PDB file of N, CA and C in Angstrom:
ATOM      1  N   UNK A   1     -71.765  -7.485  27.655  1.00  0.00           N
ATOM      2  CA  UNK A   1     -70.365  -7.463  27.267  1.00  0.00           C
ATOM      3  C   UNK A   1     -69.964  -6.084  26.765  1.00  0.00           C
ATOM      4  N   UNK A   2     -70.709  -5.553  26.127  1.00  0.00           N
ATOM      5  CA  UNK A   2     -70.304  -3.953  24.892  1.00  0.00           C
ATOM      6  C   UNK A   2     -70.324  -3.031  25.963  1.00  0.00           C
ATOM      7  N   UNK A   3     -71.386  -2.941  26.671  1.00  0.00           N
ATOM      8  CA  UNK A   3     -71.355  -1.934  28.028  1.00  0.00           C
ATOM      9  C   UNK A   3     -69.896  -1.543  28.793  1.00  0.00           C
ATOM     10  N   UNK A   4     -69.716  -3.071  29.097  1.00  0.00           N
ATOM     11  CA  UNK A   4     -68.310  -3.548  30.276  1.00  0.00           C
ATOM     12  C   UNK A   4     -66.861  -2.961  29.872  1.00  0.00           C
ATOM     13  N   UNK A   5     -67.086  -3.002  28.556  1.00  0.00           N
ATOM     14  CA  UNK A   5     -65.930  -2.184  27.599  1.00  0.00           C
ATOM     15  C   UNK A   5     -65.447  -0.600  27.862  1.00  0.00           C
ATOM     16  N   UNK A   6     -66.297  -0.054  28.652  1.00  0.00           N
ATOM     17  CA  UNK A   6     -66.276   1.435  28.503  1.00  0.00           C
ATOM     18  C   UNK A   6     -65.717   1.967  29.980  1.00  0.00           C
ATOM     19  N   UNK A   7     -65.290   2.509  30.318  1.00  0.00           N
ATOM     20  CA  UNK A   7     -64.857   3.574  31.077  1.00  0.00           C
ATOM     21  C   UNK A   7     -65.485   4.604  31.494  1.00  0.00           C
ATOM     22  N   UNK A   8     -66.499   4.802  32.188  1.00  0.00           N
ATOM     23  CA  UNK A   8     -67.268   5.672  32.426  1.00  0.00           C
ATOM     24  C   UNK A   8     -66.684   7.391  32.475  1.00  0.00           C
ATOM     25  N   UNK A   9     -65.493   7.276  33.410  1.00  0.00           N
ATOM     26  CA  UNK A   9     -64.830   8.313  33.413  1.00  0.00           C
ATOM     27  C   UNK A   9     -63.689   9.211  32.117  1.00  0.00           C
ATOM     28  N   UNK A  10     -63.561   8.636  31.012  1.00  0.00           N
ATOM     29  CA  UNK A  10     -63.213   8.442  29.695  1.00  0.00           C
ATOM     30  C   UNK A  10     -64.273   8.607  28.672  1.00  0.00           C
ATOM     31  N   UNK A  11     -65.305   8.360  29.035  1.00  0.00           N
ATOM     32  CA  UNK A  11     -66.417   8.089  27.687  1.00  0.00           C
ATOM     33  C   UNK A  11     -66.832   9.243  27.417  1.00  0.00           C
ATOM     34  N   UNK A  12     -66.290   9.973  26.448  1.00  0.00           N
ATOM     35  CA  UNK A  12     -66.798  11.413  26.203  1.00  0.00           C
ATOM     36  C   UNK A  12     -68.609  11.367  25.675  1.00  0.00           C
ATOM     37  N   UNK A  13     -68.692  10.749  24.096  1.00  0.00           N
ATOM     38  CA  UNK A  13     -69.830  11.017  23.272  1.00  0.00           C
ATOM     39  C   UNK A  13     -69.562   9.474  23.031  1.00  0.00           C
ATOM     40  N   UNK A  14     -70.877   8.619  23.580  1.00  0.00           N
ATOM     41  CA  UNK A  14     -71.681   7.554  22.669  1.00  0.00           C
ATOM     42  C   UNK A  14     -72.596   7.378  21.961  1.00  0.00           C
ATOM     43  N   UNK A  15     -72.054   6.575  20.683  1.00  0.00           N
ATOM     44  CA  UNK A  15     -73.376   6.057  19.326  1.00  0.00           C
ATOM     45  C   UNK A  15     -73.583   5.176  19.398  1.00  0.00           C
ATOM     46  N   UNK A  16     -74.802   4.531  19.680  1.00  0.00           N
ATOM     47  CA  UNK A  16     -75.399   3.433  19.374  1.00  0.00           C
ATOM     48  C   UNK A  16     -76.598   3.096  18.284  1.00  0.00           C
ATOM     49  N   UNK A  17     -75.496   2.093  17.318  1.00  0.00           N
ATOM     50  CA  UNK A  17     -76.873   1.828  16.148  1.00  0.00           C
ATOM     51  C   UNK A  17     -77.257   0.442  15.988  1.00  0.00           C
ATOM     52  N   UNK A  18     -78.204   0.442  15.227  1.00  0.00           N
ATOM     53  CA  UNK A  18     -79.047  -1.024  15.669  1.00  0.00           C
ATOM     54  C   UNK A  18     -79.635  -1.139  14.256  1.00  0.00           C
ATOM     55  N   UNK A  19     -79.501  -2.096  13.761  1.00  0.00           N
ATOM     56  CA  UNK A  19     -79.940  -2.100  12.563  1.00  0.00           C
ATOM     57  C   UNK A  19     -81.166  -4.014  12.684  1.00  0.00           C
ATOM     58  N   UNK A  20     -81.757  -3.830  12.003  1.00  0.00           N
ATOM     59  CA  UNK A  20     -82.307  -5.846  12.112  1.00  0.00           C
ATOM     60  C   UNK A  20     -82.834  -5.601  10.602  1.00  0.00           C
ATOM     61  N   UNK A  21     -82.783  -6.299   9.929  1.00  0.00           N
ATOM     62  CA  UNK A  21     -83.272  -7.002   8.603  1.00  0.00           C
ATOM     63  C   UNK A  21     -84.081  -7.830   8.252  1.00  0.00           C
ATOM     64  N   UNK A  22     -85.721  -8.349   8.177  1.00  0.00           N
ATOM     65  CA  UNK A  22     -85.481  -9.647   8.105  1.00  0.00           C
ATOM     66  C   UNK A  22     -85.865  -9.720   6.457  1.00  0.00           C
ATOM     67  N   UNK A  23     -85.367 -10.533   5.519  1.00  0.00           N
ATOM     68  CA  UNK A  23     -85.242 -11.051   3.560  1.00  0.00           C
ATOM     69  C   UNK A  23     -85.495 -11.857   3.583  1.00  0.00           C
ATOM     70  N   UNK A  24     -86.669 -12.474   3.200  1.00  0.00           N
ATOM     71  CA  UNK A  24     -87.106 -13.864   2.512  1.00  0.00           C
ATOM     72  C   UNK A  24     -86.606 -14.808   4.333  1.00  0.00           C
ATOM     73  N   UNK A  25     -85.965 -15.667   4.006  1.00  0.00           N
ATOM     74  CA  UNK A  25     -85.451 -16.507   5.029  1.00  0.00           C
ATOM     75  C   UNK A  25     -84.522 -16.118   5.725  1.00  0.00           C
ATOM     76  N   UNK A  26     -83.890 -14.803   5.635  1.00  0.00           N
ATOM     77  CA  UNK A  26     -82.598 -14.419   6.286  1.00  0.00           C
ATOM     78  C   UNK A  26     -83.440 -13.262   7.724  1.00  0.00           C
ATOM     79  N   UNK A  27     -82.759 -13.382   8.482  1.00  0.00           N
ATOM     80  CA  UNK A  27     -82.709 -12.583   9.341  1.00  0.00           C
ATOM     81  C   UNK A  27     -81.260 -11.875   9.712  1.00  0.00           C
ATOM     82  N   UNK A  28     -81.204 -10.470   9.614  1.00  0.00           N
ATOM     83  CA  UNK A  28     -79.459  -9.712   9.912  1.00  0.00           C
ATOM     84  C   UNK A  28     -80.366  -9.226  11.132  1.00  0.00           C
ATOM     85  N   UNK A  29     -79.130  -8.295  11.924  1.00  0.00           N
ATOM     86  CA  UNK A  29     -78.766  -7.840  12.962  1.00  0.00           C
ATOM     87  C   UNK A  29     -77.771  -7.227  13.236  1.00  0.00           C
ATOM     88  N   UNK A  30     -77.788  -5.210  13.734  1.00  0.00           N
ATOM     89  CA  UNK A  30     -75.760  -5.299  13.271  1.00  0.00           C
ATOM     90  C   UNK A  30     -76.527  -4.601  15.109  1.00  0.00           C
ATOM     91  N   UNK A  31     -75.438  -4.398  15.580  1.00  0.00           N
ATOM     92  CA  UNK A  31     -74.852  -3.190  16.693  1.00  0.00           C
ATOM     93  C   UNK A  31     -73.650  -2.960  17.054  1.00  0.00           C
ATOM     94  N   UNK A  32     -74.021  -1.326  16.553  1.00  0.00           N
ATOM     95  CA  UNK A  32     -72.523  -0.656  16.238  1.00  0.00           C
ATOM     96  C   UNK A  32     -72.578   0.477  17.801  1.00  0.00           C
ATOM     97  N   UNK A  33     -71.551   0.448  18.004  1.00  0.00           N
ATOM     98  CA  UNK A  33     -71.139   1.304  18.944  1.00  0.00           C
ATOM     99  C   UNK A  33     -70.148   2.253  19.121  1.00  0.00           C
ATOM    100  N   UNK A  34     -70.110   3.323  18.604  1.00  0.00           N
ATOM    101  CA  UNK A  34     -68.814   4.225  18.430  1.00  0.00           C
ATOM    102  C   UNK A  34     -68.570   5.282  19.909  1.00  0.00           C
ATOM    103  N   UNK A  35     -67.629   5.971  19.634  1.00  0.00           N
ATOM    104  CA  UNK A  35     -67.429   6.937  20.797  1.00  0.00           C
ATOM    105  C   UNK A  35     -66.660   6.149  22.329  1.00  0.00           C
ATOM    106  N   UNK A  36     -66.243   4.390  22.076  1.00  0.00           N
ATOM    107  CA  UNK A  36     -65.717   4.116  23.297  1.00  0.00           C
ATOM    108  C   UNK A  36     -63.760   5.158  22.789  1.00  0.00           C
ATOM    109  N   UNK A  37     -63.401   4.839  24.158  1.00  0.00           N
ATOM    110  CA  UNK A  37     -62.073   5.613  24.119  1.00  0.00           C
ATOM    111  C   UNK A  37     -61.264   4.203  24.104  1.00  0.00           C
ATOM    112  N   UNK A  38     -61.136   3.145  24.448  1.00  0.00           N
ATOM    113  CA  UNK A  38     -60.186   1.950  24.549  1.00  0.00           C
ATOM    114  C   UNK A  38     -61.246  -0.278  24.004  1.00  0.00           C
ATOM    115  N   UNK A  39     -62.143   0.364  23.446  1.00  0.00           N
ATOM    116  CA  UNK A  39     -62.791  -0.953  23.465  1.00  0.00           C
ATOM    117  C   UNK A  39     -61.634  -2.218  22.918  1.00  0.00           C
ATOM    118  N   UNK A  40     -60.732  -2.291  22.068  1.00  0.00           N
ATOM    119  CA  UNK A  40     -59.484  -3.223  22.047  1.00  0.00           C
ATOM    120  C   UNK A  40     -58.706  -3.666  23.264  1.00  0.00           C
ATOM    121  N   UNK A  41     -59.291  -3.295  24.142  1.00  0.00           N
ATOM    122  CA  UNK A  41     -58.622  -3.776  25.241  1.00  0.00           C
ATOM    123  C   UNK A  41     -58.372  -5.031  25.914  1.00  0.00           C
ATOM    124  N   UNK A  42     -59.742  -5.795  25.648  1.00  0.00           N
ATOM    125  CA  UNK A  42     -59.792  -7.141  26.083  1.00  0.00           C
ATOM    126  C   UNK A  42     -60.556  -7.895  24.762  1.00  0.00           C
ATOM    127  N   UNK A  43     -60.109  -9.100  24.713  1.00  0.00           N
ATOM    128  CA  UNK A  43     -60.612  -9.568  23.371  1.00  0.00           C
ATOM    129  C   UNK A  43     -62.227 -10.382  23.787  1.00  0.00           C
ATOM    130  N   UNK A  44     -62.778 -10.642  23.015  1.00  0.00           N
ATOM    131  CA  UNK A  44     -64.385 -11.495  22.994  1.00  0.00           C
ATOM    132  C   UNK A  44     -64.437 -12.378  23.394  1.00  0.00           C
ATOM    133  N   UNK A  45     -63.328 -12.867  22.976  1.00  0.00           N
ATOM    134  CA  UNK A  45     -62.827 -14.791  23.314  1.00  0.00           C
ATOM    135  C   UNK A  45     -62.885 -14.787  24.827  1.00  0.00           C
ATOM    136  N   UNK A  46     -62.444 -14.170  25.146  1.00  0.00           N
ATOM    137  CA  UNK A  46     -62.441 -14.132  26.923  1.00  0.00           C
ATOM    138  C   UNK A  46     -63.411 -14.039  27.732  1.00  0.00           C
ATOM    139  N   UNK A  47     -64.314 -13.525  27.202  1.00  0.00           N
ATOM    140  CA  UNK A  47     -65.796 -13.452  27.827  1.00  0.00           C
ATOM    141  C   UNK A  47     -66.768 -14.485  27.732  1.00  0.00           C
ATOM    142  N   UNK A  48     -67.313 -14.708  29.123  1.00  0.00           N
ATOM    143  CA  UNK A  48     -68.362 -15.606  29.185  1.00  0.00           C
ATOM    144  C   UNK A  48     -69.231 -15.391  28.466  1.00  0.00           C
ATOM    145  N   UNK A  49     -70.021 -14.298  28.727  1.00  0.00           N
ATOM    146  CA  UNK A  49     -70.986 -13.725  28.059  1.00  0.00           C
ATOM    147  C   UNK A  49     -71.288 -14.805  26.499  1.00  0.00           C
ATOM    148  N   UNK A  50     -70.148 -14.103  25.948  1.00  0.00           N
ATOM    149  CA  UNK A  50     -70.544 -13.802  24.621  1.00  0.00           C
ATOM    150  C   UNK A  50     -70.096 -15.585  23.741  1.00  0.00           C
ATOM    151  N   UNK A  51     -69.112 -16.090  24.816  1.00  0.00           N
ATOM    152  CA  UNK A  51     -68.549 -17.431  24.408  1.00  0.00           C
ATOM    153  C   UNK A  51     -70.668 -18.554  24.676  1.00  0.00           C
ATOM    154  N   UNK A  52     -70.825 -18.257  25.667  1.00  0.00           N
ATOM    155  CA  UNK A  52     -72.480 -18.714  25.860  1.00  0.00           C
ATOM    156  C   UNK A  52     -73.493 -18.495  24.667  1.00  0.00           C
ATOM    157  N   UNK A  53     -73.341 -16.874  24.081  1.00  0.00           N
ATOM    158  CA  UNK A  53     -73.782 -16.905  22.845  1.00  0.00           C
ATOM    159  C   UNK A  53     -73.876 -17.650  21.867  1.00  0.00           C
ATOM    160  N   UNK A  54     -72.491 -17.820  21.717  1.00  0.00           N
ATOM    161  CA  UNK A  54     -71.927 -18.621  20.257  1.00  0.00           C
ATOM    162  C   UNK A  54     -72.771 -20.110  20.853  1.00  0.00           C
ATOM    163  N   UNK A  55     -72.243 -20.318  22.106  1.00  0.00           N
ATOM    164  CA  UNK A  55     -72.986 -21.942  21.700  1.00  0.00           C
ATOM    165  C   UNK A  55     -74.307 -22.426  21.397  1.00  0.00           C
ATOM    166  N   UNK A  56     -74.754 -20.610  22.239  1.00  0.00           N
ATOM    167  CA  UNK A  56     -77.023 -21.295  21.512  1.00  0.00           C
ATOM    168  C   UNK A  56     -76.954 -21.272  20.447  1.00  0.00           C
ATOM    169  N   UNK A  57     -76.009 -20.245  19.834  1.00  0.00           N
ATOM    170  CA  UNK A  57     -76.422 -20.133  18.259  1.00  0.00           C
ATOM    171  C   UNK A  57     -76.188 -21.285  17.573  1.00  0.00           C
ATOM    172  N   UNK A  58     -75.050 -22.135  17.734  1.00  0.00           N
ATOM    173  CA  UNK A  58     -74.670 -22.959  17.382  1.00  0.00           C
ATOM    174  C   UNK A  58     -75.644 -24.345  17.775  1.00  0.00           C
ATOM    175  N   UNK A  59     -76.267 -24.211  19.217  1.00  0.00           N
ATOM    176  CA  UNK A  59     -76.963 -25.336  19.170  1.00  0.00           C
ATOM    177  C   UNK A  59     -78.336 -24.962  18.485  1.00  0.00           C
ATOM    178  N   UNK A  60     -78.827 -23.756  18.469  1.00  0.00           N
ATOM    179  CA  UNK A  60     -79.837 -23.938  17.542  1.00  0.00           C
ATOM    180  C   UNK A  60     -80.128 -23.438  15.845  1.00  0.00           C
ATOM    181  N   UNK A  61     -78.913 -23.025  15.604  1.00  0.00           N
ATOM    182  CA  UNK A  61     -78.906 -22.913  14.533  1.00  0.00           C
ATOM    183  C   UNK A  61     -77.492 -23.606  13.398  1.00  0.00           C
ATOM    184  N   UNK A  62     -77.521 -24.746  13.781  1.00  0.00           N
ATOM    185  CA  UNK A  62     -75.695 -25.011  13.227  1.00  0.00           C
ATOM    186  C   UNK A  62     -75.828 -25.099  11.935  1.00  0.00           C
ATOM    187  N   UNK A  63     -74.629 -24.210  11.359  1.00  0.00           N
ATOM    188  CA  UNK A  63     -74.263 -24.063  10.008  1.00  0.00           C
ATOM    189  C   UNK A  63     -75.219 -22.785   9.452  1.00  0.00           C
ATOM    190  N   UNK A  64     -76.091 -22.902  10.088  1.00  0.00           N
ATOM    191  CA  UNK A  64     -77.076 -21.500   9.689  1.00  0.00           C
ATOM    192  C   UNK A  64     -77.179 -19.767  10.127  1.00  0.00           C
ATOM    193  N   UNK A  65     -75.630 -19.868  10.800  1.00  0.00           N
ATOM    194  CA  UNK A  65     -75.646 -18.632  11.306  1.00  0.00           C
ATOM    195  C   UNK A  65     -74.479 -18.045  11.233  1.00  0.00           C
ATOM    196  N   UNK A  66     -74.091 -16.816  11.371  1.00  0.00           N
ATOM    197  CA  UNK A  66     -73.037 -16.112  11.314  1.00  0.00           C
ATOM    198  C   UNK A  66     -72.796 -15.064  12.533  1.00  0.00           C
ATOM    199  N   UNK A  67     -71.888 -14.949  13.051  1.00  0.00           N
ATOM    200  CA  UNK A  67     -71.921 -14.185  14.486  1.00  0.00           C
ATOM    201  C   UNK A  67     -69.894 -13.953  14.205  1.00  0.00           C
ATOM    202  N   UNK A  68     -70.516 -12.341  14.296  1.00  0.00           N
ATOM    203  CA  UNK A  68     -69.181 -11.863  14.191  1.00  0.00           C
ATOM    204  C   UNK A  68     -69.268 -10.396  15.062  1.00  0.00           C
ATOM    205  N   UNK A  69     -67.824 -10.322  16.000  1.00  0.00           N
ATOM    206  CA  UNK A  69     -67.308  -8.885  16.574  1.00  0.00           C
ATOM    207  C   UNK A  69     -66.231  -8.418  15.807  1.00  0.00           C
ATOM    208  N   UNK A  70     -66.137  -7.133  15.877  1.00  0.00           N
ATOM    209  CA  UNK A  70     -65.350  -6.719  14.982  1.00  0.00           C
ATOM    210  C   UNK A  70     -64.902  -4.953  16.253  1.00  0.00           C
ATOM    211  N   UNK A  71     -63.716  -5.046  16.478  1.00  0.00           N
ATOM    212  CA  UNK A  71     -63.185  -4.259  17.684  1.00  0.00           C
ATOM    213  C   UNK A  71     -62.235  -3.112  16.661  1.00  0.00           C
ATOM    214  N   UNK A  72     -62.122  -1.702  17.082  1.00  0.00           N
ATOM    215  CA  UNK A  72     -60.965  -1.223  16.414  1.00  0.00           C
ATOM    216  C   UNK A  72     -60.680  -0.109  17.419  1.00  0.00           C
ATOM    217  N   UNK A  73     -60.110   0.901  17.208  1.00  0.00           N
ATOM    218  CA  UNK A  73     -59.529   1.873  18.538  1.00  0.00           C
ATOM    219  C   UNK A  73     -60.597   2.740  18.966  1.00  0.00           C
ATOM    220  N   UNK A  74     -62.019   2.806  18.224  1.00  0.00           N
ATOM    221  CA  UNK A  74     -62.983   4.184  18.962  1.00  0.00           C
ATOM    222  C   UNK A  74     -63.796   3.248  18.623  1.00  0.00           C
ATOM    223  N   UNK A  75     -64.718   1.610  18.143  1.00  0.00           N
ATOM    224  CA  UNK A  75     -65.920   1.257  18.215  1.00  0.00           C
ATOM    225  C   UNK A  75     -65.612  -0.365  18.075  1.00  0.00           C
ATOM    226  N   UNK A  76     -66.945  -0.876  18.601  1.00  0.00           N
ATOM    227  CA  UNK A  76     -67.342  -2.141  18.464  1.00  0.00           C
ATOM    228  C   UNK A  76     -68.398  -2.644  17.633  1.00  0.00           C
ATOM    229  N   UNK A  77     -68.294  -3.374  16.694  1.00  0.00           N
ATOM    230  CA  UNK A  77     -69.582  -3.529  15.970  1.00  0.00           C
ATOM    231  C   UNK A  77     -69.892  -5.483  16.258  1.00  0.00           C
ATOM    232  N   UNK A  78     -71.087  -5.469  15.973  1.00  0.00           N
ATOM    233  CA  UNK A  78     -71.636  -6.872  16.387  1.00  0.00           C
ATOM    234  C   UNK A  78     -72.299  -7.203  15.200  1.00  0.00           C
ATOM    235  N   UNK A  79     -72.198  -8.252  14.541  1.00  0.00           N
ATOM    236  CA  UNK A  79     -73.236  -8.600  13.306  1.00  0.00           C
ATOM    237  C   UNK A  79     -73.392 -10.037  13.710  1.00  0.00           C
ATOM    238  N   UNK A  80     -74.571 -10.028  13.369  1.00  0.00           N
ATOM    239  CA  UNK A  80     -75.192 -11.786  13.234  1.00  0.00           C
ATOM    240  C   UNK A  80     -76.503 -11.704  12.098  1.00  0.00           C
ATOM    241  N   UNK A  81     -76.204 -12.846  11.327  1.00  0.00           N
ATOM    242  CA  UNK A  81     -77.605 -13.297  10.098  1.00  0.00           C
ATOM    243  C   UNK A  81     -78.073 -14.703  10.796  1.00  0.00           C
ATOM    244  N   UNK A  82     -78.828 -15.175  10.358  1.00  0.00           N
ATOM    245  CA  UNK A  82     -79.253 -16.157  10.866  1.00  0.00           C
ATOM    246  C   UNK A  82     -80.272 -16.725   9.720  1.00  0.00           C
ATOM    247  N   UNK A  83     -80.017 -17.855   8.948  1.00  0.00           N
ATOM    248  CA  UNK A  83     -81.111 -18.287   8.246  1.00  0.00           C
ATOM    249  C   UNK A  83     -81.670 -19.407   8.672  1.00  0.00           C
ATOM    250  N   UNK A  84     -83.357 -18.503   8.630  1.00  0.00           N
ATOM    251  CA  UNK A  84     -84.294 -19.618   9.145  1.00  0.00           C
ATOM    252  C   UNK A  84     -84.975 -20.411   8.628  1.00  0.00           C
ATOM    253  N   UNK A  85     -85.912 -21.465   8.628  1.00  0.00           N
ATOM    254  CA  UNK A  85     -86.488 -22.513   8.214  1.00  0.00           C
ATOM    255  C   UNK A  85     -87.586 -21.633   7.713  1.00  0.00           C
ATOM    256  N   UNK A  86     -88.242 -22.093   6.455  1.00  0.00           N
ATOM    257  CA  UNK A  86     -89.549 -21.570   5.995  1.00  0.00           C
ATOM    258  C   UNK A  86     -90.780 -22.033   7.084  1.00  0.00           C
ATOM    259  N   UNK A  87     -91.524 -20.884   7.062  1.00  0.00           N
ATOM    260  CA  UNK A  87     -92.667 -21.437   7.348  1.00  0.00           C
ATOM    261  C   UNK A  87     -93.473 -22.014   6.875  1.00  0.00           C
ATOM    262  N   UNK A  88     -94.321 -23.171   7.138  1.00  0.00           N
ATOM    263  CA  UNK A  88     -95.766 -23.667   6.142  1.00  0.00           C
ATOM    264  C   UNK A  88     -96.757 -22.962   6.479  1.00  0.00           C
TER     265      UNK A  88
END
């Protein structure tokens, strides 16, 4: 989906950061992407992709997860936590 966003012929300088966490039972996850020239262009909701996402997460983690895009005029950022079951 984050790729599809870009304009090849437009895309001056791309950042890509990646962050993962894992705390006690939590697991984070960010990816940030700066340097697109138009990523507001089409919204998340519209995409297969990412609408398929939401539902594994949801079927395997319901109520236990957080999954958020966040779009503005030069980047896209992606965050998801996910809290997991202890291990024995």
């Amino acid at each position: 989906y984050v790729f599809e966003q870009f304009d090849n012929k437009k895309l001056q300088q791309l950042s890509l950061t990646i962050n993962m966490l894992m705390k006690e039972n939590t697991f984070w996850f960010m990816l940030g992407i700066s340097g697109c020239t138009h990523p507001a262009d089409h919204s998340p909701k519209e995409n297969i992709q990412l609408l398929q996402v939401q539902k594994r997460l949801q079927a395997l983690y319901p109520g236990k997860h957080d999954f958020k895009i966040l779009k503005d005029k030069s980047a896209i950022t992606i965050s998801l936590s996910i809290l997991l079951d202890e291990m024995n």
